[in-house]
PDB file of C-alpha atoms in Angstrom:
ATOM      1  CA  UNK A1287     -22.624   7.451  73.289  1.00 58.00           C
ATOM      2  CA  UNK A1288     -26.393   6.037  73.598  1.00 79.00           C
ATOM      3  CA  UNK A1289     -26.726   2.582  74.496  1.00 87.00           C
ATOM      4  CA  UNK A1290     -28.374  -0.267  71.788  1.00 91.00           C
ATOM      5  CA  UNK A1291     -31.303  -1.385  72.788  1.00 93.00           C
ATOM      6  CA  UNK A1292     -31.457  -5.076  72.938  1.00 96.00           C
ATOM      7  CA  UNK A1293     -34.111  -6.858  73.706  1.00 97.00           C
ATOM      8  CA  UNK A1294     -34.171  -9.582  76.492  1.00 95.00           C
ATOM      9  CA  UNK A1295     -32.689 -12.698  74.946  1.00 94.00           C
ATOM     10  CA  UNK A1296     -31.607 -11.639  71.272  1.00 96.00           C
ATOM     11  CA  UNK A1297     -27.985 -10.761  70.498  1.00 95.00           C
ATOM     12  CA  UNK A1298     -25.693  -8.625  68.324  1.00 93.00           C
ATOM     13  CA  UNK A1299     -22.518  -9.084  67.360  1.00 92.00           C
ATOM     14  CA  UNK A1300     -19.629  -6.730  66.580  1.00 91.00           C
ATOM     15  CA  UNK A1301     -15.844  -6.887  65.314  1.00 92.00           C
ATOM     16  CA  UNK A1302     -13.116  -4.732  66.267  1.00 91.00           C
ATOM     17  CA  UNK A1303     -10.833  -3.096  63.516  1.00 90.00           C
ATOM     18  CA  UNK A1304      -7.081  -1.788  63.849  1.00 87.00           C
ATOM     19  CA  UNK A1305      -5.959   1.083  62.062  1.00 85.00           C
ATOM     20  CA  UNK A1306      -2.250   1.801  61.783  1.00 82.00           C
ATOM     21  CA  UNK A1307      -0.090   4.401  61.835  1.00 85.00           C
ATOM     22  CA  UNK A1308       0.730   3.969  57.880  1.00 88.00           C
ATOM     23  CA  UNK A1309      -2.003   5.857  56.489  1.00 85.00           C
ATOM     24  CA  UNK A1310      -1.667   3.300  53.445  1.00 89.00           C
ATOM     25  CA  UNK A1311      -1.902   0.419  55.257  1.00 88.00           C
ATOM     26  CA  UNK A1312      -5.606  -1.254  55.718  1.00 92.00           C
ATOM     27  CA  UNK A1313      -7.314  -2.054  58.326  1.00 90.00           C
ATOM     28  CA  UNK A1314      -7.883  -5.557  59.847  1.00 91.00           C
ATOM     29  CA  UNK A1315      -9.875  -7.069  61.855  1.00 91.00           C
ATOM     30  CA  UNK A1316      -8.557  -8.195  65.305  1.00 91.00           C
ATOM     31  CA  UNK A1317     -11.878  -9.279  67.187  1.00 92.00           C
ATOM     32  CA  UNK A1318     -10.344 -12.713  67.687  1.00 92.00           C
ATOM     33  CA  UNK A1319      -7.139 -11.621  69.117  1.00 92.00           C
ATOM     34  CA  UNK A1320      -9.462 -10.082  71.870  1.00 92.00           C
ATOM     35  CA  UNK A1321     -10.124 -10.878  75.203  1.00 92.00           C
ATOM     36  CA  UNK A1322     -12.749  -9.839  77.853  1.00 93.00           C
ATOM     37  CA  UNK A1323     -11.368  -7.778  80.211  1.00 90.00           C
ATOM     38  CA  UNK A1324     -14.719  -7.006  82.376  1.00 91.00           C
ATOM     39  CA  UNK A1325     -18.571  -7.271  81.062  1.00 92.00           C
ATOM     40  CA  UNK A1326     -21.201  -6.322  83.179  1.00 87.00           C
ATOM     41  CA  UNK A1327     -22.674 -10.372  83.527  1.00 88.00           C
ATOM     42  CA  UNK A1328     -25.891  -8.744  85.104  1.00 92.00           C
ATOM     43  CA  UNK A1329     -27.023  -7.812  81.473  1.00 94.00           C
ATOM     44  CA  UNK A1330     -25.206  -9.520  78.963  1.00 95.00           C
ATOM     45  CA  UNK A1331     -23.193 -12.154  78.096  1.00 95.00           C
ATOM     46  CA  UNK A1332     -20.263 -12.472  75.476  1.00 94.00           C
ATOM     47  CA  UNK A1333     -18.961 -15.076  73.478  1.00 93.00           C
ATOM     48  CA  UNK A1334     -16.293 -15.230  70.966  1.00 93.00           C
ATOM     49  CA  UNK A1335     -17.218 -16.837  66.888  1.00 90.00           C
ATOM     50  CA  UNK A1336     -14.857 -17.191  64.253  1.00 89.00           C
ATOM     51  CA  UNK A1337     -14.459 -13.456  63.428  1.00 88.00           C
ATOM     52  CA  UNK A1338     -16.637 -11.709  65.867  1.00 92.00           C
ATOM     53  CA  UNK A1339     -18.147 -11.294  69.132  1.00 93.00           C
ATOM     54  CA  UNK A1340     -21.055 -12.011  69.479  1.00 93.00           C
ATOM     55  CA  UNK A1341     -23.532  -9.982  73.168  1.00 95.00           C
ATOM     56  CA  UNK A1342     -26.366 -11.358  74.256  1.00 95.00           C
ATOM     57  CA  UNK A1343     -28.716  -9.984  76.155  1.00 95.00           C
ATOM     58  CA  UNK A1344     -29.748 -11.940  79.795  1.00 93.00           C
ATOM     59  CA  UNK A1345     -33.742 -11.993  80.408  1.00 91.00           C
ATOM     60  CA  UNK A1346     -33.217  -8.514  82.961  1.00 92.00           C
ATOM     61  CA  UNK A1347     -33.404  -5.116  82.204  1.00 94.00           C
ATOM     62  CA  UNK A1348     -30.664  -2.958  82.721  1.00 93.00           C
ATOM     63  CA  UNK A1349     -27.245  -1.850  81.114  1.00 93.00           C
ATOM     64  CA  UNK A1350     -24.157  -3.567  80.586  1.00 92.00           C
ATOM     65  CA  UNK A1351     -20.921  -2.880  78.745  1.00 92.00           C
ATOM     66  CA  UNK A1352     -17.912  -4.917  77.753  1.00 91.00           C
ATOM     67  CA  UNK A1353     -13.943  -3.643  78.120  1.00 92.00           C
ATOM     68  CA  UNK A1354     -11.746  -5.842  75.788  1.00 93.00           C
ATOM     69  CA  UNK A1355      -8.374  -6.038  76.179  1.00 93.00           C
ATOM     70  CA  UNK A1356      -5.481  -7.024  73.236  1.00 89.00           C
ATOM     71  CA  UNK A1357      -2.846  -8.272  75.236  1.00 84.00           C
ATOM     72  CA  UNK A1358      -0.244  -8.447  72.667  1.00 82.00           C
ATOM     73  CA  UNK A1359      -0.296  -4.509  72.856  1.00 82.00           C
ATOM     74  CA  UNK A1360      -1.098  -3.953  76.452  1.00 85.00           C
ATOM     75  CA  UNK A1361      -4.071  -2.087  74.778  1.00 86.00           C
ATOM     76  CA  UNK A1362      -7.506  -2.162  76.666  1.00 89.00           C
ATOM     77  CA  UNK A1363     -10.567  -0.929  74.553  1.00 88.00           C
ATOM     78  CA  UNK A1364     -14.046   0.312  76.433  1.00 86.00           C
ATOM     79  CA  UNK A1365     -17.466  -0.871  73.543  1.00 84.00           C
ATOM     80  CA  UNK A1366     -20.553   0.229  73.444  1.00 85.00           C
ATOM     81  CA  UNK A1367     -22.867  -0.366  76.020  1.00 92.00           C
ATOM     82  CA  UNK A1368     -26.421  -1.958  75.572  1.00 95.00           C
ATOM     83  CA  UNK A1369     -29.852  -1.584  77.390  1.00 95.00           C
ATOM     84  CA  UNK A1370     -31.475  -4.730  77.743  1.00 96.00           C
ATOM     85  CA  UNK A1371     -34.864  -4.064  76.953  1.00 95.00           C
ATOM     86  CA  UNK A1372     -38.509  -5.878  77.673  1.00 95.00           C
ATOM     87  CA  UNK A1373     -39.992  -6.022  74.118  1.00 95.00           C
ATOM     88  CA  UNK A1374     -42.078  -8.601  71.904  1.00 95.00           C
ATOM     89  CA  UNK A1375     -41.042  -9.794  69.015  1.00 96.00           C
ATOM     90  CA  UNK A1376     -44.187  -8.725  66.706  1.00 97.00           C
ATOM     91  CA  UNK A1377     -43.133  -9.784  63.201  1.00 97.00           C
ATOM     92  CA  UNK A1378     -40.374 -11.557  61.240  1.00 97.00           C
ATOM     93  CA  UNK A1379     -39.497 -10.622  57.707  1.00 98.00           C
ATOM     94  CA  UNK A1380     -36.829 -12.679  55.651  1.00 97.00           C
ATOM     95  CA  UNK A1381     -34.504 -10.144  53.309  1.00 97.00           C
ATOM     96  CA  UNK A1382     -33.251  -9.783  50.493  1.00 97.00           C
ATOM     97  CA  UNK A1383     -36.685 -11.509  48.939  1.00 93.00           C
ATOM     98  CA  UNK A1384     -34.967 -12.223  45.317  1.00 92.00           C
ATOM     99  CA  UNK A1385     -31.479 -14.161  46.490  1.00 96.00           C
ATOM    100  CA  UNK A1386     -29.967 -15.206  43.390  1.00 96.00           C
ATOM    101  CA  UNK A1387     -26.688 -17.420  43.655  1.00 96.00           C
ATOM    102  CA  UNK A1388     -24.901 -18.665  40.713  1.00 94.00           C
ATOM    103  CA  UNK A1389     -22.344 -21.731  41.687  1.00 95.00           C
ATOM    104  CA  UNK A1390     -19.892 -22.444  43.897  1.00 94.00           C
ATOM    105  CA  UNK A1391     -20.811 -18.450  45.010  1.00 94.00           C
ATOM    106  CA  UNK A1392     -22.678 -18.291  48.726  1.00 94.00           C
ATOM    107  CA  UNK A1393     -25.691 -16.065  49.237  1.00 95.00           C
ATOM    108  CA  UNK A1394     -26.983 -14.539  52.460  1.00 96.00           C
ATOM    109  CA  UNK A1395     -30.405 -14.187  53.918  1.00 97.00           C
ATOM    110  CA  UNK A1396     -30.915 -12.179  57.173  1.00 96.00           C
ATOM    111  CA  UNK A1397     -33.721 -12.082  59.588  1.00 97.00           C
ATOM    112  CA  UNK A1398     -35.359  -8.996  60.351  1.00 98.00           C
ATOM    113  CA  UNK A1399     -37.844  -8.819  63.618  1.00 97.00           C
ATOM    114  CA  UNK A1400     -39.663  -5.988  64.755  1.00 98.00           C
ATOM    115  CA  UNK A1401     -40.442  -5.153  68.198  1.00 97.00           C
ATOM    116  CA  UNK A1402     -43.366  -3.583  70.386  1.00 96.00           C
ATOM    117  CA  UNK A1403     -41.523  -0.538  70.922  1.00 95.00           C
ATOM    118  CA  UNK A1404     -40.681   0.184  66.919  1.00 96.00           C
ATOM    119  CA  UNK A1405     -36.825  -1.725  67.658  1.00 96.00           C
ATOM    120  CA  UNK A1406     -36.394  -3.200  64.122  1.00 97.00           C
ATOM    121  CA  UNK A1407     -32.915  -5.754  64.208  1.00 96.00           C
ATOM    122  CA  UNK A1408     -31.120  -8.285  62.644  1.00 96.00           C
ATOM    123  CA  UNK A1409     -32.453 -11.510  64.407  1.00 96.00           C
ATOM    124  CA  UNK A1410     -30.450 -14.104  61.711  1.00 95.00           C
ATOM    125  CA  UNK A1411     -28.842 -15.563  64.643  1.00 93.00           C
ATOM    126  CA  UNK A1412     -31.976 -16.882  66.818  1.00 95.00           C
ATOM    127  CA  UNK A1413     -33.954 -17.864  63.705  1.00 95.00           C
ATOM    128  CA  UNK A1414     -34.566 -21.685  62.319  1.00 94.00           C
ATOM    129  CA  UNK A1415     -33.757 -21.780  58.904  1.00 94.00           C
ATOM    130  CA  UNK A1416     -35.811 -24.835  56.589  1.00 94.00           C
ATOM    131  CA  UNK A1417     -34.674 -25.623  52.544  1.00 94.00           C
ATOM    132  CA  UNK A1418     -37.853 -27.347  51.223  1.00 94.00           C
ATOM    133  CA  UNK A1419     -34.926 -28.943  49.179  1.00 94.00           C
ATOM    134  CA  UNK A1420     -31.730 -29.312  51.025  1.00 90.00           C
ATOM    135  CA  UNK A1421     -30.189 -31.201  48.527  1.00 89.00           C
ATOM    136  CA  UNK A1422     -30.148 -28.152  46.380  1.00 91.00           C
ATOM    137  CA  UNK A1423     -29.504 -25.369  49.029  1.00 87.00           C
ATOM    138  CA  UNK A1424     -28.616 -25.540  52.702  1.00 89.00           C
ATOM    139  CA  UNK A1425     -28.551 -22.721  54.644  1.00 88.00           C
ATOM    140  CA  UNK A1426     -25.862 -21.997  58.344  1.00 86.00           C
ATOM    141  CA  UNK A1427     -27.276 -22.149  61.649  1.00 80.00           C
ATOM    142  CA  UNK A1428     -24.490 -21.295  64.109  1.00 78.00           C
ATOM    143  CA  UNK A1429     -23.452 -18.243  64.722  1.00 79.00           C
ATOM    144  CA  UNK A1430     -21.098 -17.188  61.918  1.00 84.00           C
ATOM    145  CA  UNK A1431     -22.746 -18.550  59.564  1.00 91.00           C
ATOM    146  CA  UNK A1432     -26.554 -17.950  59.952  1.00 92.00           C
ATOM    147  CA  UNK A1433     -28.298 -17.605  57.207  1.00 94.00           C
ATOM    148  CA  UNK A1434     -25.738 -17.913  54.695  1.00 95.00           C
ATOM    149  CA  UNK A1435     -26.800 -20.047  51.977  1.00 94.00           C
ATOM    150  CA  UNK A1436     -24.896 -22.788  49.826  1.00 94.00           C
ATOM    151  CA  UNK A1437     -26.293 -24.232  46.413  1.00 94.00           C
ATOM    152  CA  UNK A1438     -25.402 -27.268  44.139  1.00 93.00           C
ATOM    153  CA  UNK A1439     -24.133 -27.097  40.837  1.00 94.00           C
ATOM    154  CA  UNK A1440     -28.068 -27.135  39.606  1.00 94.00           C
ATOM    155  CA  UNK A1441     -30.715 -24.671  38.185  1.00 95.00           C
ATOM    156  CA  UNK A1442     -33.686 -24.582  40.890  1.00 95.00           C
ATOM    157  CA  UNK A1443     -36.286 -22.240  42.779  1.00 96.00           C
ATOM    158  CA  UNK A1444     -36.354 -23.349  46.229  1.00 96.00           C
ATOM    159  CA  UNK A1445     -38.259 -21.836  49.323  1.00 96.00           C
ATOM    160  CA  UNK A1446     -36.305 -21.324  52.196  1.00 95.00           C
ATOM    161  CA  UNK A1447     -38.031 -20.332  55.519  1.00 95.00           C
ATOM    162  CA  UNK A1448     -37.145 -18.990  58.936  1.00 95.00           C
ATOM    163  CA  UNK A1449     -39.089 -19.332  61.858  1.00 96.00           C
ATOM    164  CA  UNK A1450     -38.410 -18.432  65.774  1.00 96.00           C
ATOM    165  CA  UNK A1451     -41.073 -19.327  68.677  1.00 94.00           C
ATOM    166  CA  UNK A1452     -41.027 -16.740  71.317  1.00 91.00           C
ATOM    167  CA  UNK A1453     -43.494 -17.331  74.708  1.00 87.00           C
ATOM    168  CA  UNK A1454     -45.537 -19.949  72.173  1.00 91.00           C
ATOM    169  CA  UNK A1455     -46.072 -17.404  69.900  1.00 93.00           C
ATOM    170  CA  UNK A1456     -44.253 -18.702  66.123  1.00 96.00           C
ATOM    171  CA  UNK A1457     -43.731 -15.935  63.563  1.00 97.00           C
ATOM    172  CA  UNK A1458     -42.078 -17.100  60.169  1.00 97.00           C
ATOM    173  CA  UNK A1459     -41.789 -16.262  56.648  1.00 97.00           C
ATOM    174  CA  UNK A1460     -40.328 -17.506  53.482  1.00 96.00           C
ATOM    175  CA  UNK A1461     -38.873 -16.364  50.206  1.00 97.00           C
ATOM    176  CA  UNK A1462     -37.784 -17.781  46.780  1.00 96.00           C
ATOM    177  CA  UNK A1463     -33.939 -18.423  46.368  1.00 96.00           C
ATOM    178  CA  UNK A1464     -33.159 -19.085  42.655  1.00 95.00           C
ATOM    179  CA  UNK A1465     -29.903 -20.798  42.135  1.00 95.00           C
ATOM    180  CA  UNK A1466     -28.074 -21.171  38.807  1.00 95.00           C
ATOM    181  CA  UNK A1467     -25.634 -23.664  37.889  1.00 94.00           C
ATOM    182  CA  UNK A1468     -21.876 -22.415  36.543  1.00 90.00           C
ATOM    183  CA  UNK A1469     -22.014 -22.671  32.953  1.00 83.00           C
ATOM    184  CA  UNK A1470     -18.131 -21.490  32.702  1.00 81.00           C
ATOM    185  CA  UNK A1471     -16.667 -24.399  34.881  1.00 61.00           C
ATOM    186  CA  UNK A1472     -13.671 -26.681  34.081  1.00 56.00           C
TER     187      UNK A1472
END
């Protein structure tokens, strides 16, 4: 398979799924019961979040590729591998641009950036996200939970916006989360 292209310093993550014998039986995800085995630490790096890994590319160009292993089975698994690439971020765009959350439900916003060389990603993870009311919604910065979005029990319009600085150049934008309050709760 074709590497991802990464650009230098921005990250992906992934999760690995088991399938069973038992046609009937579903799948589930076992990222967190893996281990790196070997990662080419030239390229990327790899950490592990709450339900995913999470590879992130070093600030050289070149290839690198993880091997996980799942002990419990004796089972080693080759991924992907990624080309670290030398790209500018040229734009940000915040998605979806009409979030609507009714209470206690959580939303999710995801930063889009688009590169020099046409590479359009997910770039939720190395974005800052602002509430211009945070006692209405706040929104996750680490890892797992970047740019999910929690409300109050409370009928507002608030702007939320994302931002990233890259070599003193800031690119941002904003949209309009409407949240509604639970008219059906006890």
């Amino acid at each position: 398979a074709d590497a991802v292209a990464l650009p230098e310093g921005f990250s992906e993550s992934f999760t690995v799924y088991a399938s069973f014998a038992d046609a009937a039986a579903p799948r589930q995800n076992v990222t967190t019961q893996m281990t790196v085995d070997e990662i080419d630490d030239d390229y990327i790096a790899a950490a592990l979040g709450d339900d995913a890994y999470y590879v992130t590319a070093d600030d050289r160009v070149g290839s690198g590729k993880l091997e996980l292993s799942l002990d419990a089975l004796d089972l080693k698994i080759a991924t992907k591998s990624w080309q670290v690439q030398n790209t500018l971020l040229i734009d940000l765009q915040l998605t979806p641009d009409d979030l609507r959350i009714t209470y206690p439900d959580t939303g999710q916003l995801t930063a889009i950036g688009r590169f020099d060389n046409g590479l359009v990603m997910p770039v939720t993870r190395h974005v800052s996200f602002t509430s211009a009311d945070a006692e209405v919604l706040t929104l996750g910065g680490s890892n797992d939970t970047a740019g999910e979005v929690t409300t109050t029990n409370t009928d507002a319009n608030v702007e939320v916006s994302a931002s990233i600085t890259v070599d003193d150049d800031t690119y941002e934008d904003s949209v309009t989360v409407r949240s509604y309050a639970n008219r059906y709760a006890n």
